[in-house]
Short mmCIF file of C-alpha atoms in Angstrom, two decimals:
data_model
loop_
_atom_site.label_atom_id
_atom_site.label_comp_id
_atom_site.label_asym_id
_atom_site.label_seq_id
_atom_site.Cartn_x
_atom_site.Cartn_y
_atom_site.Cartn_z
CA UNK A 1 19.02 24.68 -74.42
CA UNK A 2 17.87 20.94 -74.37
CA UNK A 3 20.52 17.81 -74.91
CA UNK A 4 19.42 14.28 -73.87
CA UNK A 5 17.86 13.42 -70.91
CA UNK A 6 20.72 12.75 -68.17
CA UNK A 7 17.50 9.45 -67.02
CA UNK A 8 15.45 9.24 -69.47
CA UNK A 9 12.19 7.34 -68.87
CA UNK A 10 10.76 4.32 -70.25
CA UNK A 11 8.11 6.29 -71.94
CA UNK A 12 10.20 9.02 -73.43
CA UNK A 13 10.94 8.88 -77.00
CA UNK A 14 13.66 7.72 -79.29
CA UNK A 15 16.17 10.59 -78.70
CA UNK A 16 18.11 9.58 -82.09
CA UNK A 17 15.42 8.43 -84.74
CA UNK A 18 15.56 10.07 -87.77
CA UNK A 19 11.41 10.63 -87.58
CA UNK A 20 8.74 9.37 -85.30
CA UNK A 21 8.62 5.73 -85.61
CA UNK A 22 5.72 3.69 -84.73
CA UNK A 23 2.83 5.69 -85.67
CA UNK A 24 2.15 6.99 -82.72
CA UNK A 25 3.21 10.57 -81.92
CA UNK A 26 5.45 11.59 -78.52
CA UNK A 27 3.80 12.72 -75.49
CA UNK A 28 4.04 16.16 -74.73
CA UNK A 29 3.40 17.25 -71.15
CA UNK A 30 1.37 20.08 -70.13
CA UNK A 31 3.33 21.71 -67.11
CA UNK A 32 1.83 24.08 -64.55
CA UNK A 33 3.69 27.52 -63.75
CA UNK A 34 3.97 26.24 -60.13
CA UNK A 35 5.85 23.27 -61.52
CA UNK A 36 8.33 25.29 -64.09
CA UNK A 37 8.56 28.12 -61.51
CA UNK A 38 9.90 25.22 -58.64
CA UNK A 39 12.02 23.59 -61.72
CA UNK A 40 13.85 26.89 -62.29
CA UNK A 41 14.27 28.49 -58.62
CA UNK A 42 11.62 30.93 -59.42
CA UNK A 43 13.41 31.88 -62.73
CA UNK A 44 16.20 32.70 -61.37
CA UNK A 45 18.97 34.62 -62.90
CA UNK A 46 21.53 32.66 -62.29
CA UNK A 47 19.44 29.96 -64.56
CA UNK A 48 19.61 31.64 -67.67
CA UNK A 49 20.71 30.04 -70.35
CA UNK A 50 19.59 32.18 -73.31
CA UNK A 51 21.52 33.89 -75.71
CA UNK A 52 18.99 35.68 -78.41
CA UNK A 53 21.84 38.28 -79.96
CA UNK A 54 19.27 40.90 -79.47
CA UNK A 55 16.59 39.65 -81.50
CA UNK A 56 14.00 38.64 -78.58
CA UNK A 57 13.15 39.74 -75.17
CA UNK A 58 11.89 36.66 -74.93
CA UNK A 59 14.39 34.08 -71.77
CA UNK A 60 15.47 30.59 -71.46
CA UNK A 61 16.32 29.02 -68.44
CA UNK A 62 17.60 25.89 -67.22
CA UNK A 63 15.62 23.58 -64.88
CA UNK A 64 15.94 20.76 -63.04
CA UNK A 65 12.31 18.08 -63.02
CA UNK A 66 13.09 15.14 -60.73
CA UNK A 67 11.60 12.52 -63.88
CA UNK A 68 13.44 14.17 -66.67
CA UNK A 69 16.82 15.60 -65.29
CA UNK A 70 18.07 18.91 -67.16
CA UNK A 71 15.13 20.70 -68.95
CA UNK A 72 15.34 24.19 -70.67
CA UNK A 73 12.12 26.57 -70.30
CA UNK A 74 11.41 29.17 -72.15
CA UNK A 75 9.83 32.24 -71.29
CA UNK A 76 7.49 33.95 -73.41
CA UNK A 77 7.24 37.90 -72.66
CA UNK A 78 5.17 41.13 -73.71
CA UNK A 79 1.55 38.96 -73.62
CA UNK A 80 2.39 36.91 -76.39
CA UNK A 81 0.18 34.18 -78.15
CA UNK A 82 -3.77 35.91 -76.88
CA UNK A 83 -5.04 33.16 -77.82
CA UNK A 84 -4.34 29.73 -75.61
CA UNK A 85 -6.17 27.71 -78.06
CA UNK A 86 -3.68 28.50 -80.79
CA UNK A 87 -0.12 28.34 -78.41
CA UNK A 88 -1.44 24.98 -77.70
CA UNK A 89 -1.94 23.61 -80.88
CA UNK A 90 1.25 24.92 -82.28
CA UNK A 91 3.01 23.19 -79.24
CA UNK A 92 1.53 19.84 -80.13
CA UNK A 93 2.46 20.65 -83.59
CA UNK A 94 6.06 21.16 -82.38
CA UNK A 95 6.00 18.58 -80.37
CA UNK A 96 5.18 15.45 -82.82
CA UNK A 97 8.60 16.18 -84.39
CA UNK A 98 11.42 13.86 -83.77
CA UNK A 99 14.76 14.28 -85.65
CA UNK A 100 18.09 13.44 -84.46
CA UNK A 101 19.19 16.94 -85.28
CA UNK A 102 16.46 18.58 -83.63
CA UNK A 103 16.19 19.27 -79.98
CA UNK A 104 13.19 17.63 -78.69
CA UNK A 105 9.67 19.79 -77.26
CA UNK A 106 8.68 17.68 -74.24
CA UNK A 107 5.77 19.95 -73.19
CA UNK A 108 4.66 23.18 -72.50
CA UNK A 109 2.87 25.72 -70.05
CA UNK A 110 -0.72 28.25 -70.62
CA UNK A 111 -1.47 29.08 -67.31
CA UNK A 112 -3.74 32.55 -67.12
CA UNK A 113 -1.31 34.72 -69.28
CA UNK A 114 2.21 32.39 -68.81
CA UNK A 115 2.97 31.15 -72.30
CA UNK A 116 6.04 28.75 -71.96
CA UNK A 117 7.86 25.73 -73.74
CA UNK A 118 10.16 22.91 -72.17
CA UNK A 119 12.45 21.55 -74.23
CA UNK A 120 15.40 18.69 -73.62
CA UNK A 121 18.30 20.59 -72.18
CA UNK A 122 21.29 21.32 -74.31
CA UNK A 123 24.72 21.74 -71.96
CA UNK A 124 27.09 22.85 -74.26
CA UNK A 125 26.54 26.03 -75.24
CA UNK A 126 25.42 27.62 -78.78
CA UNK A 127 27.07 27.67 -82.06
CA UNK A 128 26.74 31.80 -81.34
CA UNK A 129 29.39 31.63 -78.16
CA UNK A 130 31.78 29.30 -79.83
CA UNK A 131 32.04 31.11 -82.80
CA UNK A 132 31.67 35.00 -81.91
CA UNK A 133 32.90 34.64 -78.28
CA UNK A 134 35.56 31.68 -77.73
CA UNK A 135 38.38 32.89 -80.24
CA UNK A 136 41.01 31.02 -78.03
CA UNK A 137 39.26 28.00 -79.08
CA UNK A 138 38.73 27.81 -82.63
CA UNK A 139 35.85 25.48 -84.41
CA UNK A 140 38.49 23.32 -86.56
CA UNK A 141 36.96 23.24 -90.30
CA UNK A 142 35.32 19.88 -90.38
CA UNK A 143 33.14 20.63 -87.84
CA UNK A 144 31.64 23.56 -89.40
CA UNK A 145 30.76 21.89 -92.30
CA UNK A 146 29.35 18.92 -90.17
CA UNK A 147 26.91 22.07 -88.32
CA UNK A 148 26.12 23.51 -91.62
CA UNK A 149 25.15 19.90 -92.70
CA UNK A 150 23.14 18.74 -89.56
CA UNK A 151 20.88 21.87 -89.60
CA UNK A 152 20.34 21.74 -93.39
CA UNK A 153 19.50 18.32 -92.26
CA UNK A 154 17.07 19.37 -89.53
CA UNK A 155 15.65 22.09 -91.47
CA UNK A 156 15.09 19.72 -94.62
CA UNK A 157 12.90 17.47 -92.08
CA UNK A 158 11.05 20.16 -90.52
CA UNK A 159 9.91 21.62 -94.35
CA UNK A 160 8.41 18.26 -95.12
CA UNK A 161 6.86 17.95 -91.65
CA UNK A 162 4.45 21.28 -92.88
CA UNK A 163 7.36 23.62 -91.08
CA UNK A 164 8.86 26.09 -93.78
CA UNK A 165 9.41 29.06 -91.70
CA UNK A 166 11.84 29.26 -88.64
CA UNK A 167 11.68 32.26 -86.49
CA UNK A 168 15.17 34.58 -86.55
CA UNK A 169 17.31 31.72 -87.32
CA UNK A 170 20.88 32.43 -86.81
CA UNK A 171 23.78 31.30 -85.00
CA UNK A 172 22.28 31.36 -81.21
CA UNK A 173 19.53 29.01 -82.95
CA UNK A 174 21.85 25.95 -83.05
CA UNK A 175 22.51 24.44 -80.16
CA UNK A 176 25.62 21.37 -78.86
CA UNK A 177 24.58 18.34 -76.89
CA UNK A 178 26.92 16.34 -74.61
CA UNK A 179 28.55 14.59 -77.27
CA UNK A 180 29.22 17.58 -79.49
CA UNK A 181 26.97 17.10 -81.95
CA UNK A 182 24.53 20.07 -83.06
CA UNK A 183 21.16 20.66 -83.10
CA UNK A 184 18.32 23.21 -84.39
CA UNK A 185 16.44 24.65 -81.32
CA UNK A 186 12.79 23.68 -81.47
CA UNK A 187 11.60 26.79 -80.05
CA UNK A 188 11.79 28.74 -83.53
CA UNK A 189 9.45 26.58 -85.43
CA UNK A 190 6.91 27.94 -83.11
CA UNK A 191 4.71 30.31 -85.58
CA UNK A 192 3.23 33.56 -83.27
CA UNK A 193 0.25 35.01 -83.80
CA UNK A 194 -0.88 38.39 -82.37
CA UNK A 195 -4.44 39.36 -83.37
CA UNK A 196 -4.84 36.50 -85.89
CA UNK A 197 -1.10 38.01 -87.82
CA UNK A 198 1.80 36.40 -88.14
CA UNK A 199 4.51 38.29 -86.10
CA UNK A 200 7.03 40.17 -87.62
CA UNK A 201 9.67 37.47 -86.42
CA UNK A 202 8.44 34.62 -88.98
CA UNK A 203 9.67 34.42 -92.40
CA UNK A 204 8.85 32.53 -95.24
CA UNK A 205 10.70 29.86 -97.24
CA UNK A 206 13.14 32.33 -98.92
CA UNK A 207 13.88 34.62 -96.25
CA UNK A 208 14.68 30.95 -94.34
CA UNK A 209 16.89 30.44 -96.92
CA UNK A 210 18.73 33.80 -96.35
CA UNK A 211 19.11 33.02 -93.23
CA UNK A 212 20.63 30.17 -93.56
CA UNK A 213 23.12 31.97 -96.18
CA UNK A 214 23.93 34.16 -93.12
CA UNK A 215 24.87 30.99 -91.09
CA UNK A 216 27.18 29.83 -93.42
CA UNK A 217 28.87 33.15 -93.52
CA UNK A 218 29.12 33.05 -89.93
CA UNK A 219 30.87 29.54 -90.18
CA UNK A 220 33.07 31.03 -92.97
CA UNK A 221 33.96 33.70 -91.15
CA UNK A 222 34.03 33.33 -87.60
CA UNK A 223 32.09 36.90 -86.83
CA UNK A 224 28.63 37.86 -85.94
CA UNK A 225 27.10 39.92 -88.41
CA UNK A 226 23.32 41.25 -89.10
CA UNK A 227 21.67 39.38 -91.61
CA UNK A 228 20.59 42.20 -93.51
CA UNK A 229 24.73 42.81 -94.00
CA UNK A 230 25.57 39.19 -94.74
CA UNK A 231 25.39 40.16 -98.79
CA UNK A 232 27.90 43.10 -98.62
CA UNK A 233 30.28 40.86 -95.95
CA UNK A 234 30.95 38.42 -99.17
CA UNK A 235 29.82 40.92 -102.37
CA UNK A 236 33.49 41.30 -104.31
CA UNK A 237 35.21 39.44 -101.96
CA UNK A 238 37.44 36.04 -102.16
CA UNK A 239 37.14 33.07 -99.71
CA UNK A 240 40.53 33.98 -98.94
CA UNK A 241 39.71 37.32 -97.66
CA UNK A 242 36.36 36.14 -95.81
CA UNK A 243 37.83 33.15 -94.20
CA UNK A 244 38.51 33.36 -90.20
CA UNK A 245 41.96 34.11 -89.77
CA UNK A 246 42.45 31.20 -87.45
CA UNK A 247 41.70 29.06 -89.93
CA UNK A 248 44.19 30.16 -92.06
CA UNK A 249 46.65 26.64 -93.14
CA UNK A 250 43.80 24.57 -91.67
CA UNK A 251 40.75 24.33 -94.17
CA UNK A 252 40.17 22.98 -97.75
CA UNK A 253 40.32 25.96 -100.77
CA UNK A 254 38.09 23.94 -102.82
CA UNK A 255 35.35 22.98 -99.47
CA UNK A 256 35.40 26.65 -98.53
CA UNK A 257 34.84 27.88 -102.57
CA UNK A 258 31.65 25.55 -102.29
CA UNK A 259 30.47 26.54 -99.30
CA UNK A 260 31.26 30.50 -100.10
CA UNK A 261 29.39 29.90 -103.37
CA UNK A 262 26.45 28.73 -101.57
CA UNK A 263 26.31 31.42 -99.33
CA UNK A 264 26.21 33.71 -102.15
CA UNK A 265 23.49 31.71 -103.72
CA UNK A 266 21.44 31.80 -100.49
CA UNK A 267 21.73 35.66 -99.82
CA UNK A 268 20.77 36.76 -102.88
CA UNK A 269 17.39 38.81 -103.03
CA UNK A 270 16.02 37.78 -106.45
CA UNK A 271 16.84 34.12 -108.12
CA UNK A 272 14.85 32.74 -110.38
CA UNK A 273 16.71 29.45 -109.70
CA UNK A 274 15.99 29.72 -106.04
CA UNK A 275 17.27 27.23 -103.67
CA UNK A 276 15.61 24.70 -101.29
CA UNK A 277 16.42 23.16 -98.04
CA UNK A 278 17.14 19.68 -100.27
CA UNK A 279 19.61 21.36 -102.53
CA UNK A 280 21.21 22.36 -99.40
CA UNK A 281 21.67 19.00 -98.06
CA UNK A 282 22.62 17.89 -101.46
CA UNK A 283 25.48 20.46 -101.55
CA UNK A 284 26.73 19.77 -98.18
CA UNK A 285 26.76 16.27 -97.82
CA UNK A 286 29.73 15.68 -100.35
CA UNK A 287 31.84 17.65 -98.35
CA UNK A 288 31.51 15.43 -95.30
CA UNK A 289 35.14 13.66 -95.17
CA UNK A 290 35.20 13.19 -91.25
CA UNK A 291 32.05 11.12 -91.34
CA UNK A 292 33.80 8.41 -88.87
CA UNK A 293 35.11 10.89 -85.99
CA UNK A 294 33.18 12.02 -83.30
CA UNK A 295 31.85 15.41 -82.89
CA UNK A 296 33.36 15.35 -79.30
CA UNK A 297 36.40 15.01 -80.43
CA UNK A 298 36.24 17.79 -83.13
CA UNK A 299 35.25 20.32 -80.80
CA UNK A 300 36.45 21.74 -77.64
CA UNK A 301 34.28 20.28 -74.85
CA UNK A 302 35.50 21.53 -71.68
CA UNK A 303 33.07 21.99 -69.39
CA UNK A 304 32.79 24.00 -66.50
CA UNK A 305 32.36 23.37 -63.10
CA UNK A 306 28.47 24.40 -61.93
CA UNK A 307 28.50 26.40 -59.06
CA UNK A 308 25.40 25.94 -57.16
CA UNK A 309 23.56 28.47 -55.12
CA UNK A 310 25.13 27.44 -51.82
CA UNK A 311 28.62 27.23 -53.54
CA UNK A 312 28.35 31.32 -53.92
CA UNK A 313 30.89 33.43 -52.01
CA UNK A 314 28.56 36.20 -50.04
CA UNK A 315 29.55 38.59 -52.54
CA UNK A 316 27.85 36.48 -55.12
CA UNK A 317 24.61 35.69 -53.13
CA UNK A 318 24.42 39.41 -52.57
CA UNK A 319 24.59 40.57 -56.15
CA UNK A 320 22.00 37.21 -56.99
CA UNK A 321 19.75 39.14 -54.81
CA UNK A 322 20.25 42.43 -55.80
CA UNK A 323 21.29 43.51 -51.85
CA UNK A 324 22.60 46.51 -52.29
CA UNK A 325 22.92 47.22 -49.00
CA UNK A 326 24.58 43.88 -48.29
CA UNK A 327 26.75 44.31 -51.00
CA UNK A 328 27.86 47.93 -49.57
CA UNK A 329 28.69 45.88 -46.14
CA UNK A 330 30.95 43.65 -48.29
CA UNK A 331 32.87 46.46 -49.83
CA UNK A 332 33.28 48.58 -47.27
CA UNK A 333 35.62 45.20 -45.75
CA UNK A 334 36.73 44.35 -49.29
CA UNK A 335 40.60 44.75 -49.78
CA UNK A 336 41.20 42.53 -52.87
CA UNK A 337 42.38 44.92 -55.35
CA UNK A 338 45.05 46.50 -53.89
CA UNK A 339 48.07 44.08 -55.41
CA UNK A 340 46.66 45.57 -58.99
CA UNK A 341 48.70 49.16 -58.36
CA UNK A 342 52.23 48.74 -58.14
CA UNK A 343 54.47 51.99 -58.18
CA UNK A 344 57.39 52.68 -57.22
CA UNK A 345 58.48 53.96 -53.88
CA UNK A 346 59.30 57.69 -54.60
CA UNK A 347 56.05 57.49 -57.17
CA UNK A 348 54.08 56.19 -54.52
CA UNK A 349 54.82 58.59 -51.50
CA UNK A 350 53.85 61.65 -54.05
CA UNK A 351 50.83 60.66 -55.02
CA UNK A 352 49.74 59.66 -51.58
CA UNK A 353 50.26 63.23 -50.78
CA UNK A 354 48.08 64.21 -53.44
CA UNK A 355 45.19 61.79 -53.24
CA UNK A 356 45.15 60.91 -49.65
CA UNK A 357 42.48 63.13 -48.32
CA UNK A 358 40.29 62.96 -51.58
CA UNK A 359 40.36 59.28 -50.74
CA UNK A 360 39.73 59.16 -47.19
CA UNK A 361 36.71 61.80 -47.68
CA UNK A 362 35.34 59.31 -50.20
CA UNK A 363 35.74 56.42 -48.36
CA UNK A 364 34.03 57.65 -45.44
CA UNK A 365 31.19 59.20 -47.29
CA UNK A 366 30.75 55.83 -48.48
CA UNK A 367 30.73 54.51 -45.07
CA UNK A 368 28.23 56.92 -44.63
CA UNK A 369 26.15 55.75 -47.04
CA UNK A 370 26.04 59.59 -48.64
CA UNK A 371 26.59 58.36 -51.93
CA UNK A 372 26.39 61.87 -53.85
CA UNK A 373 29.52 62.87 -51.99
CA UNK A 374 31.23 59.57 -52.47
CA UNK A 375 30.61 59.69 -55.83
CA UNK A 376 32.18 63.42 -56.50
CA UNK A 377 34.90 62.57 -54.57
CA UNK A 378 35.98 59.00 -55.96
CA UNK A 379 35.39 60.91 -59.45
CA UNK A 380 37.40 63.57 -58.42
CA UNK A 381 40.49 61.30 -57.68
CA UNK A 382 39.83 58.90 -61.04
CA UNK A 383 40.35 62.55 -62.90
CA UNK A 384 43.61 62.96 -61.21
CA UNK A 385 44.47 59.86 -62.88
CA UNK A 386 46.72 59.02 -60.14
CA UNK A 387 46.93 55.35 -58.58
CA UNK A 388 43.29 54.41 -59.52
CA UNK A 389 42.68 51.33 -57.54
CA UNK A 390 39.59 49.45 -59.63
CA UNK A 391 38.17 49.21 -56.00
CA UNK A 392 37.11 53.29 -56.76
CA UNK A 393 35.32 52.22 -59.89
CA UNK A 394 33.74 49.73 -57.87
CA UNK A 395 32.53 51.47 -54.45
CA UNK A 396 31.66 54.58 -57.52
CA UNK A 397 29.88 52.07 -59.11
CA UNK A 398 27.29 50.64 -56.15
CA UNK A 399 27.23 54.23 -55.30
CA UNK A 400 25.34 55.01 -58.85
CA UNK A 401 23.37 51.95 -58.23
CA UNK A 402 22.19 53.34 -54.80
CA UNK A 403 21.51 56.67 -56.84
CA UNK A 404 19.39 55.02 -59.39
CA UNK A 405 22.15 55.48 -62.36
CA UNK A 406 23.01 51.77 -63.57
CA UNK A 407 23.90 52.98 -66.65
CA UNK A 408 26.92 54.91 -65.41
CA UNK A 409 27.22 51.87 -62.83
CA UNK A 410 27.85 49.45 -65.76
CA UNK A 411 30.52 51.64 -66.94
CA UNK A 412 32.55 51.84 -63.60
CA UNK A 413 31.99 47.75 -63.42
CA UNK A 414 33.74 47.90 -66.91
CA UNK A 415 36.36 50.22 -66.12
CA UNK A 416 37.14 48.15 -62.73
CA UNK A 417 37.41 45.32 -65.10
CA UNK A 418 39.89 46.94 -67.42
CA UNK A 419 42.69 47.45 -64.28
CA UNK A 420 41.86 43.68 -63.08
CA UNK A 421 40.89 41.95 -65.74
CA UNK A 422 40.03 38.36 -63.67
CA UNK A 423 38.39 40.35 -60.10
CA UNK A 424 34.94 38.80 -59.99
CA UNK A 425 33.82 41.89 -57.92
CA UNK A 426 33.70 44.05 -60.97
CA UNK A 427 31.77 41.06 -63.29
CA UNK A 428 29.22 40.83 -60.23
CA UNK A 429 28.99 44.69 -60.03
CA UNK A 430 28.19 44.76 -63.71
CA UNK A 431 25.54 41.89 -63.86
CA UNK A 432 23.79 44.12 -61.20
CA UNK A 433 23.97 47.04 -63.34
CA UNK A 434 22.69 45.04 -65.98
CA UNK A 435 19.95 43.99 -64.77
CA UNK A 436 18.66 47.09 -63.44
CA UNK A 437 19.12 47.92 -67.09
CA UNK A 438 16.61 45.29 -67.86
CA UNK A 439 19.44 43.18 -70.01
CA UNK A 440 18.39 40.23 -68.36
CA UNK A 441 20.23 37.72 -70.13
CA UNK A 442 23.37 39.96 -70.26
CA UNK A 443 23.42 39.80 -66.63
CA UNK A 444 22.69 36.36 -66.35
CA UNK A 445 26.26 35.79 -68.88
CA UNK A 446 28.33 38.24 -66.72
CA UNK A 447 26.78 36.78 -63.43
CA UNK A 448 27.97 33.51 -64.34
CA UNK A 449 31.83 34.92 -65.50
CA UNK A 450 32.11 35.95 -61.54
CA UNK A 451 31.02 32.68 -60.60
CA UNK A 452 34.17 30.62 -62.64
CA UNK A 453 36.66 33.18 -61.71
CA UNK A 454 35.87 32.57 -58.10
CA UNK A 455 35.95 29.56 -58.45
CA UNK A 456 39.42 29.31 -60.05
CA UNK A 457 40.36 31.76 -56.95
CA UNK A 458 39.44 29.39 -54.94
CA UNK A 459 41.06 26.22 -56.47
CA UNK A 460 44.61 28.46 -57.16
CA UNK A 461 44.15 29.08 -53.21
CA UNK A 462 43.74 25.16 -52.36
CA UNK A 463 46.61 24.59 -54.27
CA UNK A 464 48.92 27.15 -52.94
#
């Protein structure tokens, strides 16, 4: 989500002061959909941006305004805030808040029934992916308790700005800026209201309280875990046991014993010496030793390459689309899989004599385009278990999609994926699939994978 503006105006506001300075409150823009809808490519999918962890339907995408640079929208879904009156108060509300730990509301969008926010764009990902999804590149100690202090930080601010609820806060909820450094998403101090009630989504004080108990688990930990299980991940356990394993040799005993005890303080039900989002600061602030080195420098900030909509191969403009009949032209051509299989010579001229005619009959029914056929015979040669090439899972798999089965479609992309682990085909196959599975931001994720393994084809290939 949002991260500083890459040209920031004159008029914008102080994208580091600690609260709004001045007296006067920031400007926050009301945007048409026409104008969001151009700044996004007509939502596209390869735009999103959002990763929820299953607890919304509701999508962010990036943008691109030609005054602000990067933006990221979000997308409300399911008819949500009725009533315009109150989505745009609560966005104004939003919107006055400035903290330098907070990502910044810049405007927002009621047009007929389009409810949508714009935030400042964040480029580096959430604390979600580089935690749960990036175990190569482990989040060294000190910068997990620099997270857990910034968003106690930005948490503590919002409570006395009149915001003591947060809506599903968790690990996708904080986000990295260009420099490293982490922020609170803005978008979950929004309260909803459905027929004058709160939705289910906001919590109270407390249950904000829990939640952040859950984040620190997460940071203890390294896994992704349902809040309602965050007690039972840490009841009768040590920090030893609890910690990530990469950590192991790289983390203070006594920092992670206060930071465990916390936890365990946060998540339980019933305290009568409950905790607030001060003591939390309070806490966390003496364990900040690194309070000289960057955050850029404490986390791994290797970015990758964008690859623009006229950078796509045709393969990838197809799937963008949803072609399938464009895509069906590109297999049917396709020979990229076939250094995957290696057998021996003897091993090889057997099976050939066993699969040969299953395989031409399969390949020409897909030619065809009479996918019901293709599809029995490609599955009868992938139960022969003999020289699978993960181009059969694929041309099996745009076969289901042609046959209105994406569910069985995802699970040929998968199994393509398993035999070659870096072919972009079967990531593109799947983000299809996906999306005709209405897993919108799923897709989007596995849409994107294609695109950076193409695109280290491509450079290996310039290089060779």
């Amino acid at each position: 989500m949002g991260c500083c503006n890459s040209s920031p105006s004159m008029e914008d506001p102080p994208q580091n002061a600690n609260q709004n300075q001045g007296g006067s409150d920031p400007q926050i823009t009301k945007f048409s959909f026409s104008d969001l809808n151009k700044a996004t490519e007509n939502f596209c999918l390869k735009n999103i941006v959002s990763e929820n962890g299953g607890e919304t339907s509701d999508i962010v995408y990036k943008g691109s305004l030609r005054n602000r640079g990067f933006i990221a929208v979000k997308k409300f879904m399911n008819m949500a805030w009725s009533d315009p009156n109150q989505f745009m108060e609560e966005a104004h509300r939003v919107g006055k808040l400035r903290h330098n730990s907070v990502v910044n509301l810049i405007g927002y969008c009621c047009d007929g029934n389009e409810r949508l926010l714009v935030a400042d764009f964040m480029p580096n990902d959430t604390l979600a992916k580089r935690l749960f999804h990036q175990k190569s590149q482990t989040m060294e100690w000190e910068m997990r308790l620099r997270v857990a202090f910034c968003i106690a930080q930005a948490l503590d601010y919002c409570g006395g700005g009149g915001f003591t609820s947060y809506n599903n806060l968790s690990a996708y909820s904080v986000l990295f800026d260009e420099d490293g450094d982490a922020f609170l998403s803005c978008f979950g101090l929004m309260k909803e209201f459905k027929d004058d009630q709160r939705a289910t989504g906001s919590m109270n004080s407390e249950s904000l309280i829990f939640r952040f108990g859950t984040l620190l688990v997460n940071l203890l930990s390294g896994k992704q875990i349902p809040p309602s299980h965050a007690p039972e991940m840490i009841h009768g356990k040590s920090v030893v046991e609890l910690i990530d394993p990469n950590l192991k040799g790289k983390f203070s005993a006594e920092e992670a014993t206060i930071i465990f005890k916390l936890a365990s303080q946060c998540l339980q039900y019933e305290d009568t010496e409950s905790l607030n989002t001060k003591d939390l600061v309070t806490t966390l602030e003496t364990l900040q030793t690194k309070t000289n080195a960057s955050s850029y420098g404490m986390i791994d900030m290797a970015k990758h390459k964008e690859v623009s909509l006229n950078q796509l191969s045709t393969l990838g403009d197809a799937c963008l689309k949803m072609d399938l009949t464009a895509i069906h032209k590109i297999l049917v051509m396709a020979d990229d899989d076939k250094e995957v299989v290696e057998l021996s010579f003897e091993e090889w001229l057997e099976e050939v004599k066993d699969i040969q005619d299953v395989r031409k009959r399969g390949d020409q029914a897909f030619l065809e385009k009479d996918f019901e056929t293709a599809i029995d015979c490609y599955s009868q040669l992938i139960e022969s278990r003999k020289m699978v090439y993960p181009s059969v899972y694929a041309r099996r798999c745009l076969c289901y999609l042609f046959c209105n089965q994406p569910d069985r479609a995802l699970k040929d992309g998968m199994l393509a994926q398993q035999i070659f682990p870096d072919w972009p085909t079967a990531f593109y196959l799947q983000s299809v699939a996906l999306s005709k599975l209405n897993m919108i931001t799923d897709s989007a994720d596995t849409f994107k994978e294609a695109t950076l393994l193409e695109a280290k084809r491509q450079h290996h290939e310039e290089e060779s």
